[in-house]
Amino acid sequence: MSRVFCISAGQLQVKKADTPINRRHQYLNYGLLSLATVLHRHGFDPVVLHGHFDRPEALFLEAERLGLNDSLPVLISLPSFYAVEWANLFMQQAKARYPLIRFIVGGRWVVGDNPERLKTLLLLADRVISGLAESQIVELLGGARNAAGLLLGSPAPQSSTLDYRLLHQRELYQPSIEVSRGCGMGCNFCQERSERLQPLKPARQVVEELTATLLHDNLIEMTPYFEASMFVPTRPWVDDFSKVLTETGLKLRWRSEGRVDNIRPELMPHLAATGLTILDLGLESASPQQLQRMQKSKKPQGYLDRASRLLEACAANGIKVKVNLLLFAGETDDTVAETLHWLDARRDQFYGVSVGPVIAYGWPEESASYLSELAAFGASLSHSPCLGVNHLDLSPQMNHERALAVSREISQRYMSAERYYRLKSFSYFARDYRYQNFLEDVANTNVPLSFDTSRLTLPPRKDCHSPELVV
Ligand code: B12
Ligand code: SF4
């Protein structure tokens, strides 16, 4: 069989603070796994490897150990702009060892509408492909194969099934199941703006994928993330899901992300009964003015009332909510205080928070036009850590550094270290990263952390004189 290396490019820098804990994130590039699954169905032998925060040379050695050579193009996926530099280094190393090797690069959040331009930055890339790619990936590799030779198959639909057997060290990943694609809300900076929202995948198919995916082993329990740009569960779908789960006897705890205006509070008891355990809720702010500035809602009071009802329903049904907050252009101490006031009043109804300042992603013209929109609220460019990533001073009162400090304070206010660990370990930490390992990392971290450590009993710190480091 023809082995295809599918490499999810890693990052040389960590997005938030560079701590040992942030480096334990094991983000799964399920878009790339979806492409690998299509290739496998067409007779290829794909393997998906992730760069994470490892050096490109380390992943290159691992790929060589697994049989990397120059017989078929290597697929490089760019999950974000932070990954471009890493991808360049990886390709340089592979090319130095295998001069005939070819690379096909994709990842719609970076390529956007600029494949030619990206190619000038990734000089070793033979092709740069934009958009979703299930329907073209087989052809890009020269057509489907079987033992007898070339055989072109029909293109795959632009929806995904994920075959976790193709993922290198798959036992370490918390799995994602894609339950729908598309959104179509038209936000002009987003690749999903005109991808029509697809109906939720049939419940039976979701359960079949879950059954094939979930491992029952000695590592931390597998708790899948139901991925969708716009998760809009309906009562018939939830009923169906519940029925198929009962039929198959599958028990699970799962997580998803929802928007205040798309998830109906009355569905919560039914979703909880199917195992929904954590809901990431994109609240963004509780300041009416900030909600209007980010065009989250024209009627902020109605929006906040709906959010209140949803939080109550989740709490009543034992669903842990992680509230996502965005410090946005025009943010001041007063607007932050409005958000804190609202959250304080509902402190018992959510489990944790995730907070950060808005970042303008995109190619220079795209981010320039977004930045000029945000300038109207008093924001300006602070600096760019790499191509496509622009940090902002949110207002004359809140520069970037202060926005980071305020984000940390808000996280510490509402989230204990243990809750932070439970949330991360449910979906993003490697499945062998246990609470004790986390406590050790906390003890050995010098930079401020985005959770409350005041009630922790920490293991002794390893300093440079500690015997085990000398050995
Ligand atoms: C789900 C999600 C995640 C998940 C899963 C990540 C993933 N890589 O799939 C998690 C939580 C892990 C995540 C993490 C991060 N994310 Co994220 N994420 C998203 C989200 C919501 C959807 C992504 C998506 O569309 N997946 C679905 C699949 C179908 O699409 P896909 O991955 O694009 O893959 C298809 C195509 O791109 C293409 N393709 C992909 N690779 C290749 C390779 C080849 C060779 C070819 C031909 C084609 C191809 O084919 C695939 C199948 O059709 C988006 C956007 C949003 N709506 O807000 C942000 C988004 C992509 N994430 C973003 C960021 C910044 C991050 C982080 C860097 C944040 C962090 N905390 O450090 C990390 C990076 C992690 C990493 N290294 O992968 C930014 C990217 C900004 C940018 N343009 O750089 C986005 C746009 C959100 C935002 N605006 O802030 N993310
Ligand atoms: S609502 Fe989110 S996913 Fe949909 S188009 Fe807007 S930014 Fe993209």
Coordinates of C-alpha atoms and ligand atoms in Angstrom, one line a residue:
M1 CA 0.0 0.0 0.0
S2 CA 1.1 3.6 -0.5
R3 CA 1.9 5.4 2.7
V4 CA 0.8 9.0 2.8
F5 CA 2.2 11.2 5.6
C6 CA -0.3 13.7 6.8
I7 CA 1.5 16.2 9.0
S8 CA -0.4 18.7 11.2
A9 CA 2.2 21.5 11.5
G10 CA 3.1 22.5 15.0
Q11 CA 4.0 25.8 16.6
L12 CA 7.3 27.2 17.6
Q13 CA 5.5 29.6 20.1
V14 CA 2.7 29.0 22.5
K15 CA -0.4 31.3 22.0
K16 CA -1.0 32.2 25.6
A17 CA 1.8 32.1 28.2
D18 CA 4.7 29.7 27.5
T19 CA 4.3 27.4 30.5
P20 CA 4.8 23.6 30.8
I21 CA 1.1 23.3 31.2
N22 CA 0.2 25.1 28.0
R23 CA 2.7 22.8 26.2
R24 CA 0.7 19.8 27.4
H25 CA -2.2 20.7 25.0
Q26 CA -2.7 18.0 22.5
Y27 CA -4.9 19.6 19.9
L28 CA -6.3 17.2 17.4
N29 CA -6.5 18.4 13.7
Y30 CA -9.6 16.5 12.9
G31 CA -9.9 18.2 9.4
L32 CA -6.7 16.5 8.5
L33 CA -7.9 13.2 10.0
S34 CA -11.0 13.5 7.8
L35 CA -8.8 13.8 4.7
A36 CA -6.8 10.7 5.9
T37 CA -10.0 8.8 6.3
V38 CA -11.0 9.6 2.7
L39 CA -7.6 8.5 1.5
H40 CA -7.8 5.2 3.4
R41 CA -11.2 4.5 1.8
H42 CA -9.5 4.9 -1.6
G43 CA -6.7 2.4 -1.0
F44 CA -4.0 4.6 0.5
D45 CA -2.2 3.9 3.8
P46 CA -2.3 7.3 5.5
V47 CA -0.8 8.2 8.9
V48 CA -1.6 11.4 10.7
L49 CA 1.2 13.0 12.9
H50 CA 1.0 16.2 14.9
G51 CA 3.8 18.7 15.4
H52 CA 2.2 20.2 18.6
F53 CA 5.0 22.1 20.4
D54 CA 7.8 19.7 19.4
R55 CA 10.6 20.9 17.2
P56 CA 10.1 20.1 13.5
E57 CA 13.3 17.9 13.5
A58 CA 11.8 15.7 16.3
L59 CA 8.7 15.0 14.2
F60 CA 10.8 14.5 11.1
L61 CA 12.7 11.7 12.8
E62 CA 9.5 10.1 14.0
A63 CA 8.1 10.3 10.4
E64 CA 11.2 8.7 9.1
R65 CA 11.0 5.9 11.6
L66 CA 7.4 5.3 10.3
G67 CA 8.7 5.1 6.8
L68 CA 8.7 8.6 5.3
N69 CA 10.2 8.7 1.8
D70 CA 9.7 10.6 -1.4
S71 CA 7.3 8.2 -3.2
L72 CA 4.1 10.1 -2.6
P73 CA 3.5 13.8 -1.7
V74 CA 3.5 14.7 2.0
L75 CA 0.4 16.5 3.1
I76 CA 1.1 19.5 5.4
S77 CA -1.9 21.0 7.2
L78 CA -1.7 24.5 8.7
P79 CA -4.2 24.7 11.5
S80 CA -3.4 28.3 12.2
F81 CA -1.0 31.1 11.2
Y82 CA 1.2 30.2 14.2
A83 CA 2.1 27.0 12.3
V84 CA 3.6 28.5 9.1
E85 CA 7.1 28.9 10.4
W86 CA 7.2 25.4 11.8
A87 CA 5.9 24.0 8.4
N88 CA 8.7 25.8 6.6
L89 CA 11.4 24.3 8.8
F90 CA 9.9 20.8 8.5
M91 CA 9.8 21.0 4.7
Q92 CA 13.4 22.2 4.6
Q93 CA 14.6 19.3 6.7
A94 CA 12.7 16.7 4.7
K95 CA 13.9 18.2 1.4
A96 CA 17.5 18.2 2.6
R97 CA 17.2 14.5 3.3
Y98 CA 14.9 13.6 0.3
P99 CA 15.5 16.1 -2.6
L100 CA 12.7 14.6 -4.7
I101 CA 10.1 14.8 -1.9
R102 CA 6.9 16.8 -2.8
F103 CA 4.6 18.7 -0.4
I104 CA 0.9 19.6 -0.7
V105 CA -0.1 22.3 1.8
G106 CA -3.6 23.2 3.0
G107 CA -5.6 24.5 5.9
R108 CA -8.4 27.0 5.0
W109 CA -8.0 29.2 8.0
V110 CA -4.5 30.2 6.8
V111 CA -4.6 29.7 3.1
G112 CA -7.9 31.7 2.9
D113 CA -8.2 33.2 -0.6
N114 CA -4.5 33.5 -1.0
P115 CA -2.9 30.2 -2.1
E116 CA -0.5 31.8 -4.5
R117 CA 0.7 34.2 -2.0
L118 CA 1.2 31.6 0.7
K119 CA 3.3 29.6 -1.9
T120 CA 5.7 32.5 -2.1
L121 CA 6.2 32.2 1.7
L122 CA 6.4 28.4 1.6
L123 CA 9.0 28.1 -1.2
L124 CA 9.2 24.3 -0.9
A125 CA 5.5 23.7 -1.2
D126 CA 4.6 22.2 -4.6
R127 CA 0.8 22.9 -4.3
V128 CA -1.1 25.1 -1.9
I129 CA -4.8 24.2 -1.7
S130 CA -7.6 26.4 -0.4
G131 CA -10.9 25.4 1.2
L132 CA -12.3 22.1 2.3
A133 CA -10.6 19.2 0.6
E134 CA -12.4 15.9 1.0
S135 CA -13.7 16.0 -2.6
Q136 CA -10.3 16.7 -4.1
I137 CA -7.7 14.9 -1.9
V138 CA -7.7 11.6 -3.8
E139 CA -7.1 13.4 -7.1
L140 CA -4.4 15.5 -5.6
L141 CA -2.5 12.4 -4.8
G142 CA -2.9 11.1 -8.3
G143 CA -6.2 9.1 -8.0
A144 CA -7.4 6.2 -6.0
R145 CA -5.4 3.0 -5.8
N146 CA -6.0 -0.6 -5.5
A147 CA -3.7 -3.6 -5.7
A148 CA -4.1 -3.7 -9.5
G149 CA -3.0 -0.1 -10.0
L150 CA -4.7 3.2 -10.5
L151 CA -8.5 3.4 -10.2
L152 CA -10.3 6.7 -9.9
G153 CA -13.1 6.6 -7.4
S154 CA -16.0 9.1 -7.0
P155 CA -15.2 12.2 -4.9
A156 CA -16.0 12.1 -1.2
P157 CA -18.7 14.4 0.1
Q158 CA -17.6 17.5 2.0
S159 CA -18.7 16.0 5.3
S160 CA -16.5 14.0 7.6
T161 CA -16.1 10.6 9.1
L162 CA -13.0 10.1 11.3
D163 CA -11.1 6.9 11.4
Y164 CA -8.9 7.1 14.5
R165 CA -6.9 4.1 13.6
L166 CA -5.0 6.4 11.2
L167 CA -3.9 8.7 13.9
H168 CA -0.4 8.2 15.3
Q169 CA -0.5 7.5 19.1
R170 CA -4.3 7.8 18.9
E171 CA -4.8 6.6 22.4
L172 CA -3.4 9.9 23.7
Y173 CA -6.0 12.1 22.1
Q174 CA -9.4 13.0 23.4
P175 CA -11.5 12.4 20.3
S176 CA -13.6 14.8 18.3
I177 CA -16.7 13.8 16.4
E178 CA -17.9 16.2 13.7
V179 CA -21.6 16.4 14.1
S180 CA -22.2 19.1 11.5
R181 CA -20.4 21.4 9.1
G182 CA -20.9 24.9 7.9
C183 CA -22.5 28.0 9.4
G184 CA -23.4 30.6 6.8
M185 CA -23.9 33.5 9.2
G186 CA -21.8 35.6 6.8
C187 CA -19.2 37.1 9.1
N188 CA -16.9 38.6 6.5
F189 CA -13.6 37.4 8.0
C190 CA -14.6 33.8 8.4
Q191 CA -14.1 30.8 6.0
E192 CA -17.5 29.4 7.2
R193 CA -19.3 32.6 6.1
S194 CA -20.9 31.0 3.0
E195 CA -20.6 27.3 3.8
R196 CA -24.3 26.4 4.3
L197 CA -25.2 25.0 7.8
Q198 CA -25.6 21.3 7.3
P199 CA -28.2 19.4 9.3
L200 CA -26.8 17.4 12.3
K201 CA -25.3 14.1 11.3
P202 CA -27.9 11.3 11.8
A203 CA -27.8 10.1 15.5
R204 CA -27.2 6.5 14.4
Q205 CA -24.1 7.5 12.4
V206 CA -22.8 9.5 15.4
V207 CA -23.2 6.5 17.6
E208 CA -21.5 4.2 15.1
E209 CA -18.6 6.6 15.0
L210 CA -18.4 6.8 18.7
T211 CA -18.5 3.0 19.1
A212 CA -15.6 2.7 16.6
T213 CA -13.7 5.5 18.3
L214 CA -13.9 5.2 22.1
L215 CA -11.2 3.2 23.8
H216 CA -11.8 1.7 27.2
D217 CA -8.3 1.5 28.6
N218 CA -6.3 2.5 31.7
L219 CA -5.7 6.1 30.6
I220 CA -8.0 9.0 31.4
E221 CA -11.6 8.3 30.3
M222 CA -12.3 9.2 26.6
T223 CA -14.8 12.0 26.6
P224 CA -15.6 13.1 23.0
Y225 CA -16.1 16.7 21.8
F226 CA -19.0 17.1 19.4
E227 CA -17.6 19.6 16.9
A228 CA -19.7 22.0 14.9
S229 CA -19.2 25.6 13.9
M230 CA -22.8 26.1 14.8
F231 CA -24.3 23.4 17.1
V232 CA -28.0 23.7 16.9
P233 CA -29.5 20.5 18.5
T234 CA -33.2 19.9 17.8
R235 CA -35.6 17.9 19.9
P236 CA -36.1 15.1 17.3
W237 CA -32.3 14.7 17.0
V238 CA -31.8 14.5 20.7
D239 CA -34.6 12.0 21.1
D240 CA -33.1 9.9 18.3
F241 CA -29.7 10.1 19.8
S242 CA -31.0 9.0 23.2
K243 CA -32.9 6.1 21.6
V244 CA -29.9 4.8 19.7
L245 CA -27.7 5.1 22.8
T246 CA -30.1 3.0 24.8
E247 CA -30.4 0.4 22.0
T248 CA -26.6 0.0 21.8
G249 CA -26.0 0.3 25.5
L250 CA -23.3 3.0 24.9
K251 CA -22.7 5.2 27.9
L252 CA -20.6 8.4 27.4
R253 CA -19.8 11.8 28.7
W254 CA -19.5 14.4 26.0
R255 CA -18.9 18.1 25.4
S256 CA -19.8 20.7 22.8
E257 CA -19.9 24.4 22.2
G258 CA -23.1 26.5 21.9
R259 CA -24.2 30.0 21.3
V260 CA -26.6 31.7 23.6
D261 CA -29.1 32.3 20.8
N262 CA -29.0 28.7 19.4
I263 CA -29.4 26.3 22.3
R264 CA -32.9 26.2 23.8
P265 CA -32.9 25.9 27.6
E266 CA -35.8 23.4 27.5
L267 CA -33.5 20.9 25.7
M268 CA -31.0 20.7 28.6
P269 CA -32.6 17.9 30.6
H270 CA -32.7 15.8 27.4
L271 CA -29.2 16.6 26.3
A272 CA -27.9 15.9 29.9
A273 CA -29.6 12.5 29.7
T274 CA -27.5 11.6 26.7
G275 CA -24.3 12.4 28.5
L276 CA -23.7 16.1 27.7
T277 CA -21.4 17.0 30.6
I278 CA -19.6 20.2 29.5
L279 CA -21.0 23.0 27.4
D280 CA -18.7 25.8 26.2
L281 CA -20.9 28.8 26.0
G282 CA -19.9 31.7 23.8
L283 CA -21.2 34.5 26.0
E284 CA -18.3 36.9 25.1
S285 CA -19.4 39.7 27.4
A286 CA -22.1 40.9 29.6
S287 CA -21.6 44.6 28.9
P288 CA -24.5 45.7 26.6
Q289 CA -22.2 48.2 24.9
Q290 CA -19.5 45.6 24.1
L291 CA -22.1 43.1 22.9
Q292 CA -23.3 45.7 20.4
R293 CA -19.8 46.6 19.3
M294 CA -19.0 42.9 18.6
Q295 CA -22.3 42.6 16.8
K296 CA -23.2 39.8 19.0
S297 CA -26.7 41.1 19.5
K298 CA -28.8 44.2 18.6
K299 CA -30.8 43.7 21.7
P300 CA -28.2 43.0 24.4
Q301 CA -30.7 42.8 27.3
G302 CA -32.7 40.1 25.6
Y303 CA -29.5 38.3 24.8
L304 CA -28.4 38.4 28.4
D305 CA -31.8 37.2 29.6
R306 CA -31.6 34.2 27.3
A307 CA -28.0 33.6 28.6
S308 CA -29.4 33.6 32.2
R309 CA -32.1 31.1 31.4
L310 CA -29.6 28.8 29.7
L311 CA -27.2 28.9 32.6
E312 CA -30.0 28.2 35.0
A313 CA -31.2 25.2 32.9
C314 CA -27.6 23.8 32.6
A315 CA -27.0 24.1 36.4
A316 CA -30.4 22.5 37.1
N317 CA -29.4 19.5 35.0
G318 CA -25.8 19.1 36.1
I319 CA -24.2 20.4 32.9
K320 CA -21.0 22.2 33.6
V321 CA -20.7 25.4 31.7
K322 CA -17.5 27.0 30.7
V323 CA -18.2 30.6 29.8
N324 CA -16.1 32.0 26.9
L325 CA -15.4 35.7 27.3
L326 CA -13.8 38.1 24.8
L327 CA -12.2 41.4 25.7
F328 CA -13.1 43.4 22.7
A329 CA -12.2 46.7 21.0
G330 CA -13.3 49.6 23.2
E331 CA -13.0 47.6 26.4
T332 CA -12.4 49.6 29.6
D333 CA -12.4 48.9 33.3
D334 CA -16.1 49.9 33.4
T335 CA -17.2 47.4 30.7
V336 CA -15.2 44.7 32.4
A337 CA -16.9 45.6 35.7
E338 CA -20.3 45.1 34.0
T339 CA -19.4 41.6 32.9
L340 CA -18.0 40.7 36.3
H341 CA -21.1 42.0 38.0
W342 CA -23.3 39.8 35.8
L343 CA -21.1 36.8 36.3
D344 CA -20.8 37.3 40.1
A345 CA -24.5 37.1 40.4
R346 CA -24.5 33.7 38.6
R347 CA -21.3 32.3 40.1
D348 CA -22.8 29.0 41.1
Q349 CA -24.2 28.3 37.6
F350 CA -21.0 28.0 35.7
Y351 CA -17.9 25.9 36.2
G352 CA -15.1 27.9 34.6
V353 CA -14.2 30.6 32.2
S354 CA -11.9 31.1 29.2
V355 CA -10.9 34.7 28.6
G356 CA -8.7 36.5 26.2
P357 CA -8.5 39.7 24.2
V358 CA -9.7 39.8 20.5
I359 CA -6.9 38.9 18.0
A360 CA -7.2 40.1 14.4
Y361 CA -6.2 37.1 12.3
G362 CA -5.7 37.2 8.5
W363 CA -3.7 38.4 5.6
P364 CA -2.6 42.0 5.9
E365 CA -5.5 43.5 3.8
E366 CA -8.1 41.5 5.7
S367 CA -6.8 42.4 9.1
A368 CA -6.3 46.0 8.0
S369 CA -9.9 46.4 7.1
Y370 CA -11.0 44.6 10.4
L371 CA -8.6 46.9 12.4
S372 CA -10.0 50.0 10.8
E373 CA -13.5 48.8 11.9
L374 CA -12.2 48.3 15.4
A375 CA -10.4 51.7 15.4
A376 CA -13.8 53.3 15.6
F377 CA -14.1 51.9 19.2
G378 CA -10.6 53.2 20.2
A379 CA -8.5 50.1 19.4
S380 CA -5.2 50.1 17.6
L381 CA -2.5 47.6 16.5
S382 CA -0.2 46.6 19.3
H383 CA 2.2 44.1 17.6
S384 CA 2.2 41.0 15.4
P385 CA 4.1 38.0 16.8
C386 CA 3.9 36.3 13.3
L387 CA 2.3 36.8 9.9
G388 CA -1.5 36.8 10.1
V389 CA -1.7 37.4 13.9
N390 CA -2.3 40.9 15.2
H391 CA -2.5 41.8 18.8
L392 CA -4.4 45.0 19.7
D393 CA -4.4 47.7 22.3
L394 CA -8.2 47.5 23.0
S395 CA -8.7 51.2 24.0
P396 CA -6.5 54.0 25.3
Q397 CA -7.3 52.7 28.8
M398 CA -6.5 49.0 28.1
N399 CA -3.4 48.2 26.1
H400 CA -2.6 44.6 25.1
E401 CA -0.5 43.8 28.2
R402 CA -3.2 45.1 30.5
A403 CA -5.8 43.1 28.6
L404 CA -3.8 40.0 29.2
A405 CA -3.4 40.8 32.9
V406 CA -7.2 41.5 33.2
S407 CA -7.9 38.2 31.3
R408 CA -5.8 36.3 33.8
E409 CA -7.4 38.0 36.8
I410 CA -10.9 37.1 35.5
S411 CA -9.9 33.5 35.0
Q412 CA -8.4 33.3 38.5
R413 CA -11.5 34.9 40.0
Y414 CA -13.8 32.2 38.7
M415 CA -11.7 29.1 38.1
S416 CA -9.8 27.0 40.6
A417 CA -6.7 25.0 39.4
E418 CA -8.7 21.8 39.8
R419 CA -11.5 23.0 37.6
Y420 CA -9.1 24.2 35.0
Y421 CA -7.5 20.8 34.9
R422 CA -10.8 19.0 34.7
L423 CA -12.0 21.1 31.8
K424 CA -8.7 20.8 29.9
S425 CA -8.3 17.1 30.6
F426 CA -11.8 16.4 29.4
S427 CA -10.8 17.5 25.9
Y428 CA -7.3 18.8 25.2
F429 CA -4.7 17.4 27.5
A430 CA -3.0 14.1 26.5
R431 CA -4.8 11.2 28.1
D432 CA -1.8 10.2 30.2
Y433 CA -1.4 13.7 31.8
R434 CA -2.8 13.1 35.3
Y435 CA -3.7 15.5 38.0
Q436 CA -0.5 14.7 39.9
N437 CA 1.6 15.6 36.8
F438 CA -0.4 18.8 36.5
L439 CA 0.3 19.7 40.1
E440 CA 4.0 19.1 39.5
D441 CA 3.9 21.4 36.5
V442 CA 2.1 24.1 38.5
A443 CA 4.7 23.8 41.3
N444 CA 7.5 24.2 38.7
T445 CA 6.0 27.2 36.8
N446 CA 7.3 30.7 37.5
V447 CA 4.9 32.7 35.3
P448 CA 1.4 33.7 36.5
L449 CA -1.2 31.2 35.7
S450 CA -4.8 31.7 34.5
F451 CA -6.4 29.9 37.4
D452 CA -6.6 30.1 41.2
T453 CA -3.8 28.2 42.9
S454 CA -4.4 29.5 46.4
R455 CA -6.1 26.4 47.8
L456 CA -3.6 23.9 46.3
T457 CA -1.2 21.8 48.2
L458 CA 1.7 21.5 45.8
P459 CA 4.4 18.9 45.6
P460 CA 8.0 20.1 46.3
R461 CA 9.6 22.2 43.5
K462 CA 12.3 20.7 41.4
D463 CA 15.1 23.2 41.3
C464 CA 18.5 22.9 39.6
H465 CA 20.0 21.3 42.7
S466 CA 17.5 18.5 42.9
P467 CA 19.2 15.1 42.7
E468 CA 16.9 13.7 39.9
L469 CA 17.9 16.5 37.6
V470 CA 21.6 15.9 38.1
V471 CA 21.3 12.2 37.2
Ligands
B12_1 C1 -12.5 23.5 16.1 C2 -11.4 24.5 16.2 C3 -10.3 24.2 17.0 C4 -10.2 22.8 17.6 C5 -9.7 21.8 16.6 C6 -8.5 22.4 15.8 C7 -8.3 21.9 14.4 N1 -7.2 22.1 13.9 O1 -9.2 21.3 13.7 C8 -9.1 23.2 18.7 C9 -9.9 23.5 20.0 C10 -8.2 22.1 19.0 C11 -8.5 24.4 18.2 C12 -7.3 24.9 18.6 C13 -6.6 26.0 18.1 N2 -7.2 26.9 17.3 CO1 -9.0 26.7 16.5 N3 -10.6 26.7 15.6 C14 -11.5 25.7 15.5 C15 -12.7 26.2 14.7 C16 -13.9 26.5 15.6 C17 -13.2 25.2 13.6 C18 -12.0 24.6 12.8 C19 -12.6 23.8 11.6 O2 -13.1 24.4 10.7 N4 -12.5 22.5 11.7 C20 -13.3 21.7 10.8 C21 -12.5 21.1 9.6 C22 -13.4 20.4 8.6 O3 -11.9 22.0 8.9 P1 -10.3 22.3 8.7 O4 -9.6 21.9 9.9 O5 -10.2 23.6 8.2 O6 -9.8 21.2 7.6 C23 -10.2 21.2 6.2 C24 -9.5 22.2 5.3 O7 -8.9 23.3 6.0 C25 -8.6 21.4 4.5 N5 -7.3 21.1 5.0 C26 -6.8 21.1 6.2 N6 -5.5 20.7 6.2 C27 -5.2 20.4 4.9 C28 -4.0 19.9 4.4 C29 -4.0 19.7 3.0 C30 -2.7 19.2 2.4 C31 -5.1 20.0 2.2 C32 -5.0 19.8 0.7 C33 -6.2 20.5 2.8 C34 -6.3 20.7 4.1 O8 -9.3 20.2 4.4 C35 -9.9 19.9 5.7 C36 -11.1 19.0 5.5 O9 -12.0 19.6 4.5 C37 -12.1 27.4 14.0 C38 -12.9 28.4 13.3 C39 -14.1 29.1 13.8 N7 -15.3 28.7 13.3 O10 -14.0 29.8 14.7 C40 -11.0 27.9 15.0 C41 -9.7 28.5 14.4 C42 -9.3 27.7 13.2 N8 -8.7 28.2 15.5 C43 -7.8 29.2 15.6 C44 -6.7 29.2 16.5 C45 -5.9 30.4 16.6 C46 -6.4 28.0 17.2 C47 -5.2 27.8 18.2 C48 -3.9 28.3 17.7 C49 -5.6 28.5 19.5 C50 -4.7 28.1 20.7 N9 -5.3 28.0 21.8 O11 -3.5 28.0 20.7 C51 -5.2 26.3 18.4 C52 -4.3 25.7 17.3 C53 -4.3 24.2 17.5 C54 -3.7 23.4 16.5 N10 -2.4 23.4 16.4 O12 -4.4 22.7 15.8 C55 -8.1 30.3 14.7 C56 -7.2 30.3 13.5 C57 -6.7 31.7 13.2 C58 -5.8 31.7 12.1 N11 -6.3 32.0 10.9 O13 -4.6 31.4 12.3 C59 -9.6 30.0 14.3 C60 -10.0 30.5 12.9 C61 -10.6 30.7 15.3 C62 -10.4 32.1 15.5 N12 -10.8 33.0 14.6 O14 -9.8 32.5 16.4 N13 -9.3 25.0 17.2
SF4_2 S1 -20.9 32.8 13.3 FE1 -18.7 32.0 13.7 S2 -18.5 30.2 12.3 FE2 -20.3 31.4 11.6 S3 -19.6 32.7 10.0 FE3 -19.5 33.9 11.9 S4 -17.5 33.6 12.8 FE4 -17.8 32.1 11.2

